[in-house]
Amino acid sequence: MPQIIDGKKISQEIKDELKEKVAALKQEGKEAALAVIQVGDDPASGVYVNNKKKACAYIGIRSLSYELPEDTTEQELLDLVETLNRDDSVNGILVQLPLPEHIDEDKVIRTISPQKDVDGFHPENVGRLVIGEKGFVSCTPAGIIQLLKRSGISIEGKHCVVVGRSNIVGKPMALLMLRENATVTIAHSKTVGLKELCRQADILIVAIGKPRFITAEYIKEGAVVIDVGIHREEKIIDGKTVKKLCGDVKYDEVAEHTSAITPVPGGVGPMTIAMLMNNCVETML
Ligand code: NDP
């Protein structure tokens, strides 16, 4: 039986530790505030933003909410970010992505002060990760390192294959595994022989955005499998529409070939917000 890596439990542990840290910092007179900016009323973004605000309330961080209309101009958004950059009472700034098409996301990310970039997307923080300097790290990959460590899975010397090379998941993930002394291979949509490559992985991390893409044929017996994918699916059962989440891994057939695996939901998903909170607390230190 594989070890089922419990992201819900581990993320709760992290949030509880942070809550204690925040209470201690408050005793020293240190407080934190996170500014959360949402443009437009995309329902999925609304859910994420709400969850972030709830997590802030839980650990004792003040959250400032900016809900801007869909037709907000790029300049208006940049002006708000600049104002928050200058505001000493704001430690962290988070702009919920995706932004409406008329706004250049890269420009917005680059405008956030690297010292307040709790998402870890600013090129300065990405550069720090590359050269092994301290800085904010993208939350989902940082959460995966915590999942592995807190589940007693050793990384050093292991062959890790990361499938996906996005700026927010795949690339920082590969760099973090390298920092932990894994031997890392990055695969993507142009990789030749993906199945054979994945079968060489001691730790396989999948972030491709394709439901149930990774089947048992991609797995080396006893490998650790981390599924980053999240897909919302609707199924009709007994005439009722049932909403279900699934990942990039075909869990039912893959799990039995692994030594440890993350489920979807309840694996990687809850870790992202926990690590965002961790980054917010870092701004107080
Ligand atoms: P992107 O779409 O930005 O990147 C997908 C990556 O997968 C690309 O590098 C792409 O390659 C690669 N890819 C696509 N198809 C294949 C294929 N057939 N074989 C090999 N590689 C392939 O996605 P994200 O990184 O943003 O997200 C990935 C998944 O993780 C999504 O399901 C997303 O919802 C989920 N996610 C979950 C989070 C969480 O909190 N749990 C947070 C963020 C994302 P190429 O570069 O060549 O196009």
Tab-separated table of C-alpha atoms and ligand atoms in Angstrom:
chain	number	residue	atom	x	y	z
A	1	MET	CA	0.000	0.000	0.000
A	2	PRO	CA	1.437	3.405	-0.890
A	3	GLN	CA	1.799	6.206	1.618
A	4	ILE	CA	-0.952	8.718	0.823
A	5	ILE	CA	0.617	12.134	1.298
A	6	ASP	CA	-1.911	14.158	3.264
A	7	GLY	CA	-1.676	17.768	2.090
A	8	LYS	CA	-4.668	18.806	4.155
A	9	LYS	CA	-3.053	17.666	7.391
A	10	ILE	CA	0.404	19.013	6.547
A	11	SER	CA	-0.946	22.398	5.425
A	12	GLN	CA	-2.911	22.645	8.693
A	13	GLU	CA	0.260	21.877	10.670
A	14	ILE	CA	2.080	24.669	8.830
A	15	LYS	CA	-0.763	27.146	9.384
A	16	ASP	CA	-0.829	26.296	13.100
A	17	GLU	CA	2.931	26.831	13.365
A	18	LEU	CA	2.577	30.164	11.573
A	19	LYS	CA	-0.279	31.220	13.847
A	20	GLU	CA	2.008	30.715	16.853
A	21	LYS	CA	4.844	32.626	15.163
A	22	VAL	CA	2.533	35.543	14.289
A	23	ALA	CA	1.264	35.699	17.887
A	24	ALA	CA	4.874	35.801	19.158
A	25	LEU	CA	5.817	38.504	16.628
A	26	LYS	CA	2.803	40.549	17.735
A	27	GLN	CA	4.187	40.461	21.271
A	28	GLU	CA	7.288	42.141	19.844
A	29	GLY	CA	5.060	44.761	18.240
A	30	LYS	CA	5.418	43.355	14.711
A	31	GLU	CA	2.282	43.118	12.572
A	32	ALA	CA	1.735	42.037	8.976
A	33	ALA	CA	-0.762	43.068	6.341
A	34	LEU	CA	-1.322	41.391	2.983
A	35	ALA	CA	-2.914	43.383	0.160
A	36	VAL	CA	-4.956	41.156	-2.142
A	37	ILE	CA	-5.960	42.643	-5.496
A	38	GLN	CA	-8.549	41.064	-7.755
A	39	VAL	CA	-9.552	42.530	-11.111
A	40	GLY	CA	-12.907	41.437	-12.529
A	41	ASP	CA	-15.281	38.885	-11.070
A	42	ASP	CA	-14.020	35.522	-12.312
A	43	PRO	CA	-15.742	33.057	-9.914
A	44	ALA	CA	-12.708	30.730	-9.586
A	45	SER	CA	-10.446	33.690	-8.723
A	46	GLY	CA	-13.087	34.854	-6.234
A	47	VAL	CA	-12.898	31.481	-4.443
A	48	TYR	CA	-9.079	31.588	-4.321
A	49	VAL	CA	-9.072	35.175	-3.031
A	50	ASN	CA	-11.600	34.309	-0.320
A	51	ASN	CA	-9.574	31.292	0.783
A	52	LYS	CA	-6.478	33.481	1.021
A	53	LYS	CA	-8.328	36.035	3.151
A	54	LYS	CA	-9.669	33.247	5.405
A	55	ALA	CA	-6.154	31.842	5.858
A	56	CYS	CA	-4.880	35.329	6.776
A	57	ALA	CA	-7.625	35.672	9.390
A	58	TYR	CA	-6.787	32.223	10.787
A	59	ILE	CA	-3.100	32.892	11.339
A	60	GLY	CA	-3.594	36.514	12.439
A	61	ILE	CA	-2.486	38.511	9.407
A	62	ARG	CA	-4.510	41.550	8.392
A	63	SER	CA	-5.735	41.321	4.790
A	64	LEU	CA	-6.620	44.368	2.729
A	65	SER	CA	-8.956	43.625	-0.114
A	66	TYR	CA	-9.000	45.512	-3.437
A	67	GLU	CA	-11.772	44.315	-5.726
A	68	LEU	CA	-11.433	46.239	-8.969
A	69	PRO	CA	-13.884	46.195	-11.889
A	70	GLU	CA	-13.119	44.213	-15.077
A	71	ASP	CA	-12.567	47.447	-17.057
A	72	THR	CA	-9.802	48.713	-14.730
A	73	THR	CA	-6.984	50.014	-16.943
A	74	GLU	CA	-3.465	48.664	-16.753
A	75	GLN	CA	-2.246	52.065	-15.560
A	76	GLU	CA	-4.827	52.192	-12.751
A	77	LEU	CA	-3.678	48.775	-11.548
A	78	LEU	CA	0.013	49.730	-11.792
A	79	ASP	CA	-0.710	52.936	-9.842
A	80	LEU	CA	-2.389	50.936	-7.061
A	81	VAL	CA	0.570	48.525	-6.896
A	82	GLU	CA	2.993	51.483	-6.708
A	83	THR	CA	0.939	53.033	-3.884
A	84	LEU	CA	1.009	49.751	-1.960
A	85	ASN	CA	4.770	49.420	-2.616
A	86	ARG	CA	5.273	52.758	-0.856
A	87	ASP	CA	2.902	51.953	2.035
A	88	ASP	CA	5.019	50.759	4.978
A	89	SER	CA	2.008	49.207	6.698
A	90	VAL	CA	1.655	46.699	3.812
A	91	ASN	CA	4.157	43.815	3.894
A	92	GLY	CA	2.876	41.672	1.051
A	93	ILE	CA	1.121	42.351	-2.259
A	94	LEU	CA	-0.718	39.684	-4.165
A	95	VAL	CA	-2.387	40.235	-7.531
A	96	GLN	CA	-4.733	37.356	-8.300
A	97	LEU	CA	-4.044	35.847	-11.744
A	98	PRO	CA	-5.244	35.558	-14.441
A	99	LEU	CA	-5.814	39.241	-15.184
A	100	PRO	CA	-8.188	40.452	-17.910
A	101	GLU	CA	-6.617	40.275	-21.373
A	102	HIS	CA	-6.071	44.028	-21.734
A	103	ILE	CA	-3.626	44.004	-18.796
A	104	ASP	CA	-0.035	42.809	-19.228
A	105	GLU	CA	0.529	40.338	-16.359
A	106	ASP	CA	4.322	40.442	-16.657
A	107	LYS	CA	4.333	44.214	-16.328
A	108	VAL	CA	2.189	44.008	-13.187
A	109	ILE	CA	4.393	41.291	-11.632
A	110	ARG	CA	7.535	43.342	-12.337
A	111	THR	CA	5.973	46.410	-10.704
A	112	ILE	CA	5.405	44.676	-7.354
A	113	SER	CA	8.331	45.417	-5.038
A	114	PRO	CA	10.455	42.226	-4.808
A	115	GLN	CA	10.405	42.688	-1.006
A	116	LYS	CA	6.580	42.462	-1.023
A	117	ASP	CA	6.266	39.805	-3.756
A	118	VAL	CA	4.789	37.027	-1.589
A	119	ASP	CA	3.852	34.987	-4.681
A	120	GLY	CA	7.545	34.801	-5.606
A	121	PHE	CA	6.888	35.627	-9.272
A	122	HIS	CA	9.091	38.751	-9.604
A	123	PRO	CA	12.179	38.138	-11.797
A	124	GLU	CA	14.425	39.259	-8.911
A	125	ASN	CA	13.046	36.529	-6.651
A	126	VAL	CA	13.216	33.964	-9.469
A	127	GLY	CA	16.851	34.998	-10.033
A	128	ARG	CA	17.605	34.591	-6.322
A	129	LEU	CA	16.232	31.056	-6.487
A	130	VAL	CA	18.463	30.285	-9.482
A	131	ILE	CA	21.649	31.413	-7.705
A	132	GLY	CA	20.614	29.959	-4.337
A	133	GLU	CA	20.007	33.247	-2.498
A	134	LYS	CA	17.228	33.862	0.005
A	135	GLY	CA	14.043	35.294	-1.508
A	136	PHE	CA	10.367	34.554	-1.964
A	137	VAL	CA	9.710	31.221	-3.679
A	138	SER	CA	6.629	30.376	-5.747
A	139	CYS	CA	4.140	28.853	-3.297
A	140	THR	CA	3.068	25.614	-5.005
A	141	PRO	CA	6.600	24.259	-5.569
A	142	ALA	CA	7.658	25.415	-2.083
A	143	GLY	CA	4.651	23.508	-0.717
A	144	ILE	CA	5.715	20.335	-2.528
A	145	ILE	CA	9.139	20.452	-0.849
A	146	GLN	CA	7.326	20.682	2.506
A	147	LEU	CA	5.060	17.754	1.576
A	148	LEU	CA	8.080	15.581	0.772
A	149	LYS	CA	10.098	16.593	3.835
A	150	ARG	CA	7.247	16.337	6.301
A	151	SER	CA	6.302	12.921	4.891
A	152	GLY	CA	9.813	11.635	5.594
A	153	ILE	CA	10.733	11.270	1.906
A	154	SER	CA	14.411	11.921	1.260
A	155	ILE	CA	15.285	13.968	-1.810
A	156	GLU	CA	19.081	14.034	-1.863
A	157	GLY	CA	20.599	11.930	-4.633
A	158	LYS	CA	17.215	10.920	-6.054
A	159	HIS	CA	16.401	11.267	-9.731
A	160	CYS	CA	13.510	13.693	-9.962
A	161	VAL	CA	11.635	14.178	-13.213
A	162	VAL	CA	9.496	17.336	-13.330
A	163	VAL	CA	6.953	17.251	-16.140
A	164	GLY	CA	5.977	20.832	-17.027
A	165	ARG	CA	8.133	23.964	-17.306
A	166	SER	CA	5.815	26.834	-16.437
A	167	ASN	CA	7.269	29.832	-14.612
A	168	ILE	CA	5.016	29.315	-11.593
A	169	VAL	CA	5.290	25.548	-11.124
A	170	GLY	CA	7.657	23.495	-13.316
A	171	LYS	CA	10.759	25.709	-13.430
A	172	PRO	CA	10.845	26.764	-9.741
A	173	MET	CA	10.031	23.163	-8.800
A	174	ALA	CA	13.062	21.879	-10.690
A	175	LEU	CA	15.284	24.536	-9.088
A	176	LEU	CA	14.039	23.701	-5.594
A	177	MET	CA	14.672	19.981	-6.112
A	178	LEU	CA	18.166	20.866	-7.326
A	179	ARG	CA	18.669	22.959	-4.182
A	180	GLU	CA	17.709	19.841	-2.198
A	181	ASN	CA	20.429	17.893	-4.058
A	182	ALA	CA	18.195	15.814	-6.317
A	183	THR	CA	19.356	15.019	-9.845
A	184	VAL	CA	16.733	16.815	-11.895
A	185	THR	CA	15.320	16.335	-15.372
A	186	ILE	CA	12.716	18.753	-16.750
A	187	ALA	CA	10.276	17.443	-19.361
A	188	HIS	CA	7.754	19.367	-21.455
A	189	SER	CA	5.480	19.040	-24.463
A	190	LYS	CA	8.405	18.693	-26.891
A	191	THR	CA	10.193	15.996	-24.866
A	192	VAL	CA	10.822	12.832	-26.870
A	193	GLY	CA	10.246	9.520	-25.064
A	194	LEU	CA	8.369	11.011	-22.099
A	195	LYS	CA	7.130	7.635	-20.875
A	196	GLU	CA	10.619	6.108	-20.753
A	197	LEU	CA	11.982	9.214	-19.050
A	198	CYS	CA	9.265	9.219	-16.383
A	199	ARG	CA	9.939	5.533	-15.758
A	200	GLN	CA	13.453	6.509	-14.642
A	201	ALA	CA	12.139	8.843	-11.938
A	202	ASP	CA	12.494	8.092	-8.233
A	203	ILE	CA	10.347	11.184	-7.664
A	204	LEU	CA	7.948	12.162	-10.450
A	205	ILE	CA	6.341	15.599	-10.228
A	206	VAL	CA	3.609	16.250	-12.762
A	207	ALA	CA	2.341	19.743	-13.645
A	208	ILE	CA	1.055	19.618	-17.197
A	209	GLY	CA	-2.597	20.581	-16.922
A	210	LYS	CA	-3.986	17.457	-18.668
A	211	PRO	CA	-6.512	15.362	-16.718
A	212	ARG	CA	-5.311	11.801	-15.896
A	213	PHE	CA	-2.514	12.019	-18.473
A	214	ILE	CA	0.046	10.009	-16.463
A	215	THR	CA	-0.907	6.338	-16.392
A	216	ALA	CA	0.770	3.319	-14.736
A	217	GLU	CA	3.017	2.905	-17.804
A	218	TYR	CA	4.891	6.100	-16.815
A	219	ILE	CA	5.784	4.896	-13.326
A	220	LYS	CA	8.847	3.088	-11.993
A	221	GLU	CA	7.731	0.565	-9.375
A	222	GLY	CA	8.026	2.209	-5.939
A	223	ALA	CA	8.424	5.782	-7.188
A	224	VAL	CA	7.067	8.820	-5.329
A	225	VAL	CA	4.443	10.635	-7.415
A	226	ILE	CA	3.382	14.246	-6.855
A	227	ASP	CA	0.351	15.397	-8.837
A	228	VAL	CA	0.061	19.185	-9.193
A	229	GLY	CA	-2.826	19.175	-11.685
A	230	ILE	CA	-6.301	20.313	-10.694
A	231	HIS	CA	-9.262	19.759	-12.995
A	232	ARG	CA	-12.909	20.265	-12.181
A	233	GLU	CA	-15.085	17.652	-13.836
A	234	GLU	CA	-18.831	17.198	-13.873
A	235	LYS	CA	-20.299	13.710	-13.977
A	236	ILE	CA	-23.919	12.663	-14.131
A	237	ILE	CA	-24.609	9.988	-11.502
A	238	ASP	CA	-28.212	8.753	-11.055
A	239	GLY	CA	-29.452	11.751	-13.008
A	240	LYS	CA	-27.641	14.205	-10.734
A	241	THR	CA	-24.695	16.372	-11.738
A	242	VAL	CA	-21.802	15.639	-9.417
A	243	LYS	CA	-18.714	17.875	-9.415
A	244	LYS	CA	-15.384	16.094	-8.924
A	245	LEU	CA	-11.755	17.115	-8.903
A	246	CYS	CA	-9.015	15.111	-10.587
A	247	GLY	CA	-5.330	15.620	-11.266
A	248	ASP	CA	-2.841	15.080	-14.097
A	249	VAL	CA	-2.248	11.529	-12.806
A	250	LYS	CA	-4.637	8.590	-13.267
A	251	TYR	CA	-4.628	7.992	-9.530
A	252	ASP	CA	-6.630	4.749	-9.435
A	253	GLU	CA	-4.209	2.807	-11.599
A	254	VAL	CA	-0.981	4.628	-10.627
A	255	ALA	CA	-1.227	4.575	-6.814
A	256	GLU	CA	-0.575	0.846	-6.356
A	257	HIS	CA	2.762	1.129	-8.202
A	258	THR	CA	4.082	3.944	-6.023
A	259	SER	CA	5.654	4.082	-2.563
A	260	ALA	CA	3.975	7.449	-1.914
A	261	ILE	CA	1.508	9.599	-3.841
A	262	THR	CA	-0.492	12.816	-3.462
A	263	PRO	CA	-4.255	12.547	-3.986
A	264	VAL	CA	-6.385	15.171	-5.763
A	265	PRO	CA	-8.047	16.810	-3.908
A	266	GLY	CA	-6.174	16.925	-0.598
A	267	GLY	CA	-2.591	16.676	-1.866
A	268	VAL	CA	-0.699	19.603	-3.350
A	269	GLY	CA	-3.712	21.956	-3.511
A	270	PRO	CA	-3.959	22.971	0.178
A	271	MET	CA	-0.195	23.582	0.364
A	272	THR	CA	-0.212	26.619	-1.927
A	273	ILE	CA	-2.091	28.847	0.512
A	274	ALA	CA	-0.120	27.542	3.497
A	275	MET	CA	3.117	28.559	1.766
A	276	LEU	CA	1.652	31.914	0.784
A	277	MET	CA	1.000	32.484	4.480
A	278	ASN	CA	4.558	31.364	5.201
A	279	ASN	CA	5.862	33.995	2.762
A	280	CYS	CA	3.692	36.641	4.458
A	281	VAL	CA	5.171	35.736	7.845
A	282	GLU	CA	8.688	35.920	6.337
A	283	THR	CA	8.003	39.590	5.556
A	284	MET	CA	7.598	40.211	9.311
A	285	LEU	CA	11.025	38.770	10.230
B	1	NDP	P1	0.914	25.562	-17.792
B	1	NDP	O1	-0.151	25.305	-18.779
B	1	NDP	O2	1.453	26.932	-17.614
B	1	NDP	O3	2.158	24.618	-18.153
B	1	NDP	C1	1.978	23.288	-18.516
B	1	NDP	C2	3.320	22.665	-18.804
B	1	NDP	O4	3.099	21.311	-19.145
B	1	NDP	C3	4.049	23.308	-19.980
B	1	NDP	O5	5.420	23.459	-19.676
B	1	NDP	C4	3.861	22.294	-21.111
B	1	NDP	O6	4.950	22.202	-22.008
B	1	NDP	C5	3.751	20.986	-20.359
B	1	NDP	N1	2.961	20.017	-21.099
B	1	NDP	C6	1.728	20.184	-21.616
B	1	NDP	N2	1.330	19.066	-22.256
B	1	NDP	C7	2.330	18.183	-22.117
B	1	NDP	C8	2.534	16.849	-22.571
B	1	NDP	N3	1.610	16.205	-23.280
B	1	NDP	N4	3.682	16.234	-22.247
B	1	NDP	C9	4.643	16.867	-21.532
B	1	NDP	N5	4.502	18.140	-21.081
B	1	NDP	C10	3.377	18.781	-21.371
B	1	NDP	O7	0.395	24.968	-16.424
B	1	NDP	P2	0.801	25.267	-14.883
B	1	NDP	O8	2.199	24.896	-14.647
B	1	NDP	O9	0.334	26.617	-14.488
B	1	NDP	O10	-0.179	24.227	-14.152
B	1	NDP	C11	-0.116	22.842	-14.374
B	1	NDP	C12	-1.259	22.165	-13.646
B	1	NDP	O11	-1.133	22.418	-12.253
B	1	NDP	C13	-2.655	22.665	-14.005
B	1	NDP	O12	-3.562	21.584	-13.942
B	1	NDP	C14	-2.985	23.671	-12.915
B	1	NDP	O13	-4.381	23.798	-12.698
B	1	NDP	C15	-2.307	23.030	-11.747
B	1	NDP	N6	-1.902	23.976	-10.701
B	1	NDP	C16	-2.191	23.624	-9.415
B	1	NDP	C17	-1.817	24.428	-8.374
B	1	NDP	C18	-2.108	23.991	-6.975
B	1	NDP	O14	-2.195	24.815	-6.080
B	1	NDP	N7	-2.233	22.699	-6.734
B	1	NDP	C19	-1.147	25.715	-8.592
B	1	NDP	C20	-0.796	25.949	-9.983
B	1	NDP	C21	-1.178	25.106	-10.974
B	1	NDP	P3	5.408	23.421	-22.992
B	1	NDP	O15	6.148	24.371	-22.103
B	1	NDP	O16	6.273	22.756	-23.986
B	1	NDP	O17	4.143	24.004	-23.552
